[in-house]
Short mmCIF file of C-alpha atoms and ligand atoms in Angstrom, two decimals:
data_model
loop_
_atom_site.label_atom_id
_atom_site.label_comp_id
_atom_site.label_asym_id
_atom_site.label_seq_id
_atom_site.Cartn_x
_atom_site.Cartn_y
_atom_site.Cartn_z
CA UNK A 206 -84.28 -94.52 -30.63
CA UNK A 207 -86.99 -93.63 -33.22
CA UNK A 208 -89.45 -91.06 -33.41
CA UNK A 209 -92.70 -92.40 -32.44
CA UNK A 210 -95.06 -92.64 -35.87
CA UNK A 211 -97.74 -89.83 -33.78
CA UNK A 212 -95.52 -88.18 -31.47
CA UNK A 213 -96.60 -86.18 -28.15
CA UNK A 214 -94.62 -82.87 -28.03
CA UNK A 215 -92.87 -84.22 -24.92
CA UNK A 216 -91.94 -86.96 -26.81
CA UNK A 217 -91.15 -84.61 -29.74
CA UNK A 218 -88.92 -82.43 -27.05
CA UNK A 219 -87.12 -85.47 -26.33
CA UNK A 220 -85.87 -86.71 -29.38
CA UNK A 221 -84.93 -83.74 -30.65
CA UNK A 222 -82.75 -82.57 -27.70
CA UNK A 223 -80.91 -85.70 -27.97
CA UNK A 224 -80.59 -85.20 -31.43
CA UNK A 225 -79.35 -82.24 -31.07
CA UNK A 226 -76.86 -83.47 -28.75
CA UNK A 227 -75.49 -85.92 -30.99
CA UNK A 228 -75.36 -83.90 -33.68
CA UNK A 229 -73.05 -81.05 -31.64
CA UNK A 230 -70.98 -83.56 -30.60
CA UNK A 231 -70.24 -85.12 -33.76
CA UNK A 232 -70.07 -81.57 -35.52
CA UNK A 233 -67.58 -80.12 -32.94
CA UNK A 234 -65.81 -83.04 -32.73
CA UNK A 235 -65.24 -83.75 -36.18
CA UNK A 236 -61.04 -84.66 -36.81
CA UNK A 237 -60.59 -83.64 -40.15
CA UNK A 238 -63.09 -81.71 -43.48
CA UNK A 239 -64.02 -85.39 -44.22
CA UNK A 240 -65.18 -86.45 -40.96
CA UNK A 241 -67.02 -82.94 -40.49
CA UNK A 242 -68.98 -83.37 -44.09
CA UNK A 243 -70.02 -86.80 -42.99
CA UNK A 244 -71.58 -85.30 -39.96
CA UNK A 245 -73.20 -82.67 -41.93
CA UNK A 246 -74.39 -85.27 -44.19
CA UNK A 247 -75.41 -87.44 -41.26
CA UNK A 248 -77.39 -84.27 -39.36
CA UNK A 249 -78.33 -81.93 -42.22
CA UNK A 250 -77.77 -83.82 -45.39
CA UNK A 251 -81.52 -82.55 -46.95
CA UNK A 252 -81.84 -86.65 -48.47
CA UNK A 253 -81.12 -88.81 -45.28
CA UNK A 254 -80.63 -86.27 -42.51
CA UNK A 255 -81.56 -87.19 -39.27
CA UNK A 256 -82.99 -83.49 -39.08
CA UNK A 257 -85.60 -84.46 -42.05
CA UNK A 258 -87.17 -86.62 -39.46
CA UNK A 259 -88.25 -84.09 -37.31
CA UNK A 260 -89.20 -81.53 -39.98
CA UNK A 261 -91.81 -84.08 -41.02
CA UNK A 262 -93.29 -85.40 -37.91
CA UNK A 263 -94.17 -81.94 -37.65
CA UNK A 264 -97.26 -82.93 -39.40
CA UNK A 265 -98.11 -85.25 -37.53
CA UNK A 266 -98.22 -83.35 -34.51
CA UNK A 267 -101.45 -82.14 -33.02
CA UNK A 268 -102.11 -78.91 -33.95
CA UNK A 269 -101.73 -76.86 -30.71
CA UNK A 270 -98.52 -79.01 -30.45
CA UNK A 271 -97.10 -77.60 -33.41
CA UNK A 272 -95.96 -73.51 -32.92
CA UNK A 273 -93.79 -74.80 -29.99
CA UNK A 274 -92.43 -78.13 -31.76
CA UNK A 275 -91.68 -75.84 -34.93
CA UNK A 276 -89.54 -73.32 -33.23
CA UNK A 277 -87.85 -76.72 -30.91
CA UNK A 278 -87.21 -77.84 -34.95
CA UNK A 279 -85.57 -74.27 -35.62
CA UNK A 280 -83.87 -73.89 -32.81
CA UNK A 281 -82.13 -77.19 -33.26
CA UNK A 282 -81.70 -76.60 -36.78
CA UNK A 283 -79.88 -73.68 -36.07
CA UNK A 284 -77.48 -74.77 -33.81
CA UNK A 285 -76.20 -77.62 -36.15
CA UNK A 286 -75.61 -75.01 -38.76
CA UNK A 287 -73.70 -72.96 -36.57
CA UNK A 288 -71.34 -75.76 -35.27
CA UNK A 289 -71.05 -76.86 -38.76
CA UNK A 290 -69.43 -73.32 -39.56
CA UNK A 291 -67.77 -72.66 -37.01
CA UNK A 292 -65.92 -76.21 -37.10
CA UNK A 293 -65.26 -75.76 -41.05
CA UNK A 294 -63.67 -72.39 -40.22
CA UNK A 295 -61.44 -73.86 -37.52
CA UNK A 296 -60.39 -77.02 -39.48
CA UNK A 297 -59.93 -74.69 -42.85
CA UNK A 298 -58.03 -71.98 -40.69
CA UNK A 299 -55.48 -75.16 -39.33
CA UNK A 300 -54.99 -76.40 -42.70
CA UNK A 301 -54.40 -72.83 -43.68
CA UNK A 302 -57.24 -72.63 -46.72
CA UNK A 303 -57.21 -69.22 -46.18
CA UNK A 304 -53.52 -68.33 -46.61
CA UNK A 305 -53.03 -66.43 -49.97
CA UNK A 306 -50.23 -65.91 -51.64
CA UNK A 307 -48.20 -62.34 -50.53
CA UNK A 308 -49.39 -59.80 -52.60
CA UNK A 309 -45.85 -57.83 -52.97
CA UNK A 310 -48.06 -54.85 -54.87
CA UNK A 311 -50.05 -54.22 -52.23
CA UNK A 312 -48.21 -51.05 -50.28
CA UNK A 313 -46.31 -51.56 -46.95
CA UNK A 314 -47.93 -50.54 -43.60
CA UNK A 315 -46.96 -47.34 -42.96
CA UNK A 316 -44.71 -47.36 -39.44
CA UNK A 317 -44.15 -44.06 -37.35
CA UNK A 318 -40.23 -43.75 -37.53
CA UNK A 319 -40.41 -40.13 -35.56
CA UNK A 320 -39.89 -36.82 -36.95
CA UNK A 321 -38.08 -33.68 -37.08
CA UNK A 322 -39.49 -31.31 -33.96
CA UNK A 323 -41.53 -28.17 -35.30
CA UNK A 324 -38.90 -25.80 -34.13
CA UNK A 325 -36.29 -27.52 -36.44
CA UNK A 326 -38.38 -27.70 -39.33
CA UNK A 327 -38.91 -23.94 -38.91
CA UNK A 328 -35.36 -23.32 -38.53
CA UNK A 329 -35.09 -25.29 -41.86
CA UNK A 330 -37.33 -23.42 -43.81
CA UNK A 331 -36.15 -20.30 -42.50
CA UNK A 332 -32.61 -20.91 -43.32
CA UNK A 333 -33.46 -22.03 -46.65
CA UNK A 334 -35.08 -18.74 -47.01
CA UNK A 335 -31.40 -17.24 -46.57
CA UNK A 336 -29.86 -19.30 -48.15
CA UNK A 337 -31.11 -18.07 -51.54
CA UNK A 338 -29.64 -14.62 -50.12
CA UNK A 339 -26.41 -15.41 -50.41
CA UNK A 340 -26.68 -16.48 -46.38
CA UNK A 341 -24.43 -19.26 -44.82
CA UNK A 342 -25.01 -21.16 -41.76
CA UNK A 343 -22.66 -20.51 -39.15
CA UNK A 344 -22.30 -21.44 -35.17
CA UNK A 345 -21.02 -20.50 -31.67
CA UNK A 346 -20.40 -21.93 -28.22
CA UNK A 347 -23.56 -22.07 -25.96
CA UNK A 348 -21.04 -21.91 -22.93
CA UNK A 349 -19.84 -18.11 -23.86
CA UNK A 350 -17.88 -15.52 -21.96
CA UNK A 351 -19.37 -12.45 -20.71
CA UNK A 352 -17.24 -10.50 -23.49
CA UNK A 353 -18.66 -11.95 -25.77
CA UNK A 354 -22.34 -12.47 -24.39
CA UNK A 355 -22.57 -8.78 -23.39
CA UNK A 356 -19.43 -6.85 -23.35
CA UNK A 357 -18.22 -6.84 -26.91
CA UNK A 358 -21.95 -6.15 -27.72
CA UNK A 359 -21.89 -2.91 -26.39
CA UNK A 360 -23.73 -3.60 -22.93
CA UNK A 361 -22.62 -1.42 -20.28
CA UNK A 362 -20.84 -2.72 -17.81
CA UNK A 363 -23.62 -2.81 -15.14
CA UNK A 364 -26.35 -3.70 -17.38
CA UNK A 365 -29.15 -5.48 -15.73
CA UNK A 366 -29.18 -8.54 -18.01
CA UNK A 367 -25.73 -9.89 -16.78
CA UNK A 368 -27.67 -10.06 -13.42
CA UNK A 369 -27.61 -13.24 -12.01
CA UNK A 370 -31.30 -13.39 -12.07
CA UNK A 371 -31.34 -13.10 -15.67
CA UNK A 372 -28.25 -15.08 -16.78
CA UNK A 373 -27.28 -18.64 -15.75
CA UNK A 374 -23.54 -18.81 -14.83
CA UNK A 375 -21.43 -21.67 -15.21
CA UNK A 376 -18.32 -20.56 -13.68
CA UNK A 377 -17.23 -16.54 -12.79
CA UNK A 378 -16.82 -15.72 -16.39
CA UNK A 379 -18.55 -18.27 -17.84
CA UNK A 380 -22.36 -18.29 -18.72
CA UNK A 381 -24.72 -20.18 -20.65
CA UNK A 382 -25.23 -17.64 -23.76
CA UNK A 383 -28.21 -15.78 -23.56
CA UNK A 384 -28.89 -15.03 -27.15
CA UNK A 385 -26.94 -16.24 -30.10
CA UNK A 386 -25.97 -12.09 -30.69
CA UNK A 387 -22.45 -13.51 -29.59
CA UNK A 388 -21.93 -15.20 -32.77
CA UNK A 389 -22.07 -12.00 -34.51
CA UNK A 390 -18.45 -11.14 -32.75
CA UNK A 391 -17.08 -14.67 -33.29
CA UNK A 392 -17.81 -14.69 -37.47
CA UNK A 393 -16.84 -10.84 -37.72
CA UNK A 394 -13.27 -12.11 -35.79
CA UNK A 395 -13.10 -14.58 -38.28
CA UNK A 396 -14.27 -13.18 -41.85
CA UNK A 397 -13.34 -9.95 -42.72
CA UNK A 398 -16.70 -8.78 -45.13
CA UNK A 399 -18.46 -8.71 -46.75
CA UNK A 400 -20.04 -11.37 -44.51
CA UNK A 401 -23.77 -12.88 -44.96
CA UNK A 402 -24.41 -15.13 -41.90
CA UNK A 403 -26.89 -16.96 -40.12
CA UNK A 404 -26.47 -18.45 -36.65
CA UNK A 405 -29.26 -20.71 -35.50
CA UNK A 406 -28.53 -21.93 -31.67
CA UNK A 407 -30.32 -22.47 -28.56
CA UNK A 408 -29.86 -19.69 -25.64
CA UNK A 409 -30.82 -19.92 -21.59
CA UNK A 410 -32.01 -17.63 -19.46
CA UNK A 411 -33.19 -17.62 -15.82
CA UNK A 412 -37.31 -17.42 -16.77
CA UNK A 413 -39.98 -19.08 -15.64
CA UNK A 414 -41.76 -21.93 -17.80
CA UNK A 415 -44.57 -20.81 -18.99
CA UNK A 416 -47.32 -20.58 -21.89
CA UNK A 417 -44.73 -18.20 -23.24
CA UNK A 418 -41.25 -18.73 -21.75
CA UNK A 419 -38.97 -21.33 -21.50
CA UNK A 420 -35.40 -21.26 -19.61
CA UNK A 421 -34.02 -22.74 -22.87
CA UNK A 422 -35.13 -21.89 -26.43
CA UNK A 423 -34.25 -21.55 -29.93
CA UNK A 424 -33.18 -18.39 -31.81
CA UNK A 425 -31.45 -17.43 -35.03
CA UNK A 426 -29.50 -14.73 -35.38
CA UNK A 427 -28.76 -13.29 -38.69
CA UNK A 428 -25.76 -10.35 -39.83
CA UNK A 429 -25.42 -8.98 -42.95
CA UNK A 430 -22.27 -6.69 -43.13
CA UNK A 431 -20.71 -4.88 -45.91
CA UNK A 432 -19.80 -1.52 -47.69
CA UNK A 433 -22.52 0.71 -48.07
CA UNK A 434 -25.51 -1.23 -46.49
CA UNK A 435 -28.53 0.41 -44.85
CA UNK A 436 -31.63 0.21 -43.02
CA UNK A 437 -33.21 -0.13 -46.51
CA UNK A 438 -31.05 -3.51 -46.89
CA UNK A 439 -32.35 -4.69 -43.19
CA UNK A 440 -36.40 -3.69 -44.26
CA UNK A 441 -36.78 -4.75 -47.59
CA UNK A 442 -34.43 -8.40 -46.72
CA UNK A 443 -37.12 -9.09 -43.61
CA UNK A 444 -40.38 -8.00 -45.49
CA UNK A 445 -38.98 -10.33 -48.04
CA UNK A 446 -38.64 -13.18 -45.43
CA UNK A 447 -42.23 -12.25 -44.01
CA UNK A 448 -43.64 -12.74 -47.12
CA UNK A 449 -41.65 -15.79 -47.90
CA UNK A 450 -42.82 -16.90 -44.91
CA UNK A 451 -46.07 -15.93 -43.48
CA UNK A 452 -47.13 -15.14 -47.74
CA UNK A 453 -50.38 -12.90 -46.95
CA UNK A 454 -50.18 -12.13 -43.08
CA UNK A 455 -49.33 -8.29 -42.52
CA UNK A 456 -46.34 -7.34 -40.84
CA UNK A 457 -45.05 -3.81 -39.12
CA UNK A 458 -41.68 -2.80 -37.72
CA UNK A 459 -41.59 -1.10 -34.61
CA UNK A 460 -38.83 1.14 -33.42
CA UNK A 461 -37.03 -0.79 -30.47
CA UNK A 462 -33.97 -0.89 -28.20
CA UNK A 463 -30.72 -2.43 -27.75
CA UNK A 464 -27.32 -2.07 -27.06
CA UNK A 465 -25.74 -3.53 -30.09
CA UNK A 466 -28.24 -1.90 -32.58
CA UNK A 467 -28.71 1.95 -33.39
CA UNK A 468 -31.28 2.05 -34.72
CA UNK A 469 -33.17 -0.87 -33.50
CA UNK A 470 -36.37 -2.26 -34.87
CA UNK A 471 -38.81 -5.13 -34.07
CA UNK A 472 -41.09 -6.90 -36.65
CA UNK A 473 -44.41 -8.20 -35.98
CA UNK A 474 -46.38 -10.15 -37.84
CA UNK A 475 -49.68 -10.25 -37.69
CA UNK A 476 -50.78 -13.03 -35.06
CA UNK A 477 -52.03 -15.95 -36.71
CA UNK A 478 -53.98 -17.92 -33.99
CA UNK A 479 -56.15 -15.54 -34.13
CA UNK A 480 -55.92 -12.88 -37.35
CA UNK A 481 -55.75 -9.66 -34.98
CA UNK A 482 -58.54 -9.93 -33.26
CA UNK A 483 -56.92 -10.91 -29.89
CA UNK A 484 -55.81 -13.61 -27.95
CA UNK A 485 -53.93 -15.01 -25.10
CA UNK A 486 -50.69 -16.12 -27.68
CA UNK A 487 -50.71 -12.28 -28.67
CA UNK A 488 -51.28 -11.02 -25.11
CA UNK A 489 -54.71 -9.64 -26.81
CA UNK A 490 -52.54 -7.54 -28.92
CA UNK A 491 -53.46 -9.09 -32.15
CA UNK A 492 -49.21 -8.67 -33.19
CA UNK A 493 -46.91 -11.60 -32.72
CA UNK A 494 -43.38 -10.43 -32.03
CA UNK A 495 -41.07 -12.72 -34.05
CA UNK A 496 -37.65 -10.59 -34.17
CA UNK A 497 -35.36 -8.04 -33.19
CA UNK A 498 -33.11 -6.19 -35.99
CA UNK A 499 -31.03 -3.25 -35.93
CA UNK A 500 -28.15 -1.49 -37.80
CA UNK A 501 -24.79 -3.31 -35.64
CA UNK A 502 -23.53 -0.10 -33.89
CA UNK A 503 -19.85 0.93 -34.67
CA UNK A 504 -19.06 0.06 -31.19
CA UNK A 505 -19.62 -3.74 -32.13
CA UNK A 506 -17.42 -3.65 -35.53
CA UNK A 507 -14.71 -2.25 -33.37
CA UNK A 508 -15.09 -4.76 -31.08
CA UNK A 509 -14.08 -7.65 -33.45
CA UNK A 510 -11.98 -5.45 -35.62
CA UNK A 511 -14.05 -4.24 -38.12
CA UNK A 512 -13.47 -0.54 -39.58
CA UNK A 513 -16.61 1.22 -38.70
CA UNK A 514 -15.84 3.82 -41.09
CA UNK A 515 -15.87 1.67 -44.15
CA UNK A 516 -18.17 -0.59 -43.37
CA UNK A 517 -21.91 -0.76 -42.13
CA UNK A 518 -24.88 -3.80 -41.64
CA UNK A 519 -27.47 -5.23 -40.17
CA UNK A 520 -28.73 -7.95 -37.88
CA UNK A 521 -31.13 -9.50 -36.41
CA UNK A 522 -32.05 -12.03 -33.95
CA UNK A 523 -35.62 -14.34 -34.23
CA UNK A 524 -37.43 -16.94 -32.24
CA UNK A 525 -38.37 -19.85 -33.93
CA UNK A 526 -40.78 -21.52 -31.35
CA UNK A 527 -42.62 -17.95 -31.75
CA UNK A 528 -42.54 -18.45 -35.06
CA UNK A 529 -43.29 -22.44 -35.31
CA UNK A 530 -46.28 -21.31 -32.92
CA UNK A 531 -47.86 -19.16 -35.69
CA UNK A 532 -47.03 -21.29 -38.17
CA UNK A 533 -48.45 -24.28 -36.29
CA UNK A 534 -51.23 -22.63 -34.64
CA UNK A 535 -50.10 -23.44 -30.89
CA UNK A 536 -51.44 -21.43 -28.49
CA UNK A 537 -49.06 -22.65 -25.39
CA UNK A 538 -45.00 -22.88 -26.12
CA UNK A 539 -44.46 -25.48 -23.53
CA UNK A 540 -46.01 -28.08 -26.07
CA UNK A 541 -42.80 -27.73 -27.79
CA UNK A 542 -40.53 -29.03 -25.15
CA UNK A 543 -43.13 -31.75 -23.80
CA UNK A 544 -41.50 -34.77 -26.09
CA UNK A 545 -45.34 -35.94 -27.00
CA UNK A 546 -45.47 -37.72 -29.93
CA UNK A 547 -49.43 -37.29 -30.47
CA UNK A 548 -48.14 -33.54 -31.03
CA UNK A 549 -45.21 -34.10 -32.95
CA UNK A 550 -46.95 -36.77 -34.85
CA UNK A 551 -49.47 -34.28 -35.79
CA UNK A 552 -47.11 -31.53 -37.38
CA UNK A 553 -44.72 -34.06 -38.43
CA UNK A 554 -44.07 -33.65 -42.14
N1 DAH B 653 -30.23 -10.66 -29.10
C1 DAH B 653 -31.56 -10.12 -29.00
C2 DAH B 653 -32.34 -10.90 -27.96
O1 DAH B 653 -31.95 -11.95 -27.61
C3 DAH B 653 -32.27 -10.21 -30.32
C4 DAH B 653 -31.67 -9.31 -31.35
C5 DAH B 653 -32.14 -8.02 -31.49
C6 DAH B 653 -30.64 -9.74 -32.14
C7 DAH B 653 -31.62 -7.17 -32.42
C8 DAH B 653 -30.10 -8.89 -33.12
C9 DAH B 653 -30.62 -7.59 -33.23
O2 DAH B 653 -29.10 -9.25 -33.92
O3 DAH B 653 -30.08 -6.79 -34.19
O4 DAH B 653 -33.35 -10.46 -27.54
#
């Protein structure tokens, strides 16, 4: 079927439709690269092309004939060209022309493998910190006795915090440890001084779960006993951990209560979320509380059989998540215990 010498435009239309026809068929079709460049060659070869046809009987065309007939021609033209590539890229893809070689320089995806949880990481750093003190690591039961949870602390025997709204009992005399302070008794039973200790743990008590309480959390307690030490041991030791640790951020000791300390003190540092201006992670105080210290009162030496008379120290107990919040800049402590790994992917080390 050939072109008429002075095509019409319908007759124009017509050829070049079937045409292009053809010429998609035999493109898309094509087995094999040798098949498809005999097609091209056949269509869009620019010596014998069955395109060339119709790019010169545009000339021939009457003149109002030709805008349309020219953009029919391009069109067509087109189309060709993109089965033509498209076909190349599926044959060359099969015969797998674009495999390379393994470049074994070029460096491995990286792959999320999880991560050590903020609060541990702080507890890290924070015993490293110690460590360099002449600190040792050293650990207790989290299913404690009321001796040694309260009573060998010097609690009275009707204090409210053995309360069972407080305290979560496993059995009469047995309770979940409410602060690690127990581990204080266990290491003085143990070691006679001078002792250096640290005690990181988790403790429970009966709270509610909220932006700033958790039933279960982290603390480290720390005890430092010996001949001759004094409250000037206990403030230089933590301004020397806040400074370690927080570097510029200010920090203040505030005189304090409890039963196993006399005197007590706690330290704030200066909160971090939002520099001491205020906000809801301070309570709009502009202070972050991050520990509790005192001098251990005799009462507790003689409790594990330690002379009171010879020897004196100090302890203290802190709260990592406070601390991992300020460090972190996370303004709600449940985040912590929520197991997401968008957060723990983002502090992850
Ligand atoms: N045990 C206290 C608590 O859980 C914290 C604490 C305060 C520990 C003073 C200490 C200390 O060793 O000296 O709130």
């Amino acid at each position: 079927m050939r072109l008429p010498e002075s095509p019409s435009l319908a007759d124009y239309r017509r050829h070049i439709e079937r045409l292009a026809a053809d010429g998609l068929a035999a493109l898309g079709d094509a087995a094999g690269l040798d098949a498809l460049e005999a097609a091209r060659v056949e269509f869009l070869g620019d010596r014998r092309g069955q395109l060339l046809e119709f790019q010169r009987a545009l000339g021939a065309l009457a003149r109002d004939d030709k805008p349309e007939a020219g953009k029919l021609f391009n069109t067509v033209k087109r189309q060709l060209e993109a089965a033509l590539a498209e076909r190349r890229d599926q044959l060359g893809r099969a015969a797998g022309a674009y495999r390379r070689p393994a470049d074994l320089t070029m460096p491995a995806r990286p792959q999320w493998r999880g991560a050590k949880h903020p609060v541990t990481l702080v507890i890290e750093e924070i015993a490293a910190i110690f460590r360099e003190l002449g600190f040792t690591v050293a650990l207790g039961p989290e299913a404690e006795s009321e001796w040694y949870n309260f009573g060998a602390l010097n609690f009275p025997a009707d204090h409210p915090a053995m309360d069972m709204h407080d305290t979560l009992y496993l059995r009469d005399d047995v309770l979940l440890r409410t602060h690690t302070s127990p581990v204080q008794v266990r290491t003085l039973q143990r070691y006679a001084p001078p002792v250096r200790i640290l005690a990181p743990g988790n403790v429970y008590r009966r709270d509610f779960f909220d932006a700033s309480h958790a039933p279960m959390f982290a603390q480290i307690e720390g005890l430092c006993i010996d001949e001759g030490v004094s409250f000037v041991d206990l403030k230089a030791t933590l301004g020397h951990f806040a400074q370690r640790f927080f570097g510029a951020a200010r920090a203040r000791f505030r005189p304090s209560f409890f039963p196993f300390t006399e005197p007590s003190a706690e330290m704030d540092i200066e909160c971090q979320l939002c520099h001491g201006a205020g906000c809801p992670a301070c309570k709009g105080t502009g202070w972050m509380e991050i520990l509790g210290s005192g001098m251990v009162h005799p009462a507790v030496l003689e409790a594990a059989g330690i002379d009171s008379e010879k020897y004196t120290g100090w302890a203290f107990g802190m709260g990592p998540a406070r601390i991992a919040q300020q460090r972190y800049g996370v303004g709600d402590i449940r985040v912590f215990y929520d197991s997401d790994v968008r957060f723990l992917e983002q502090i992850a080390e």
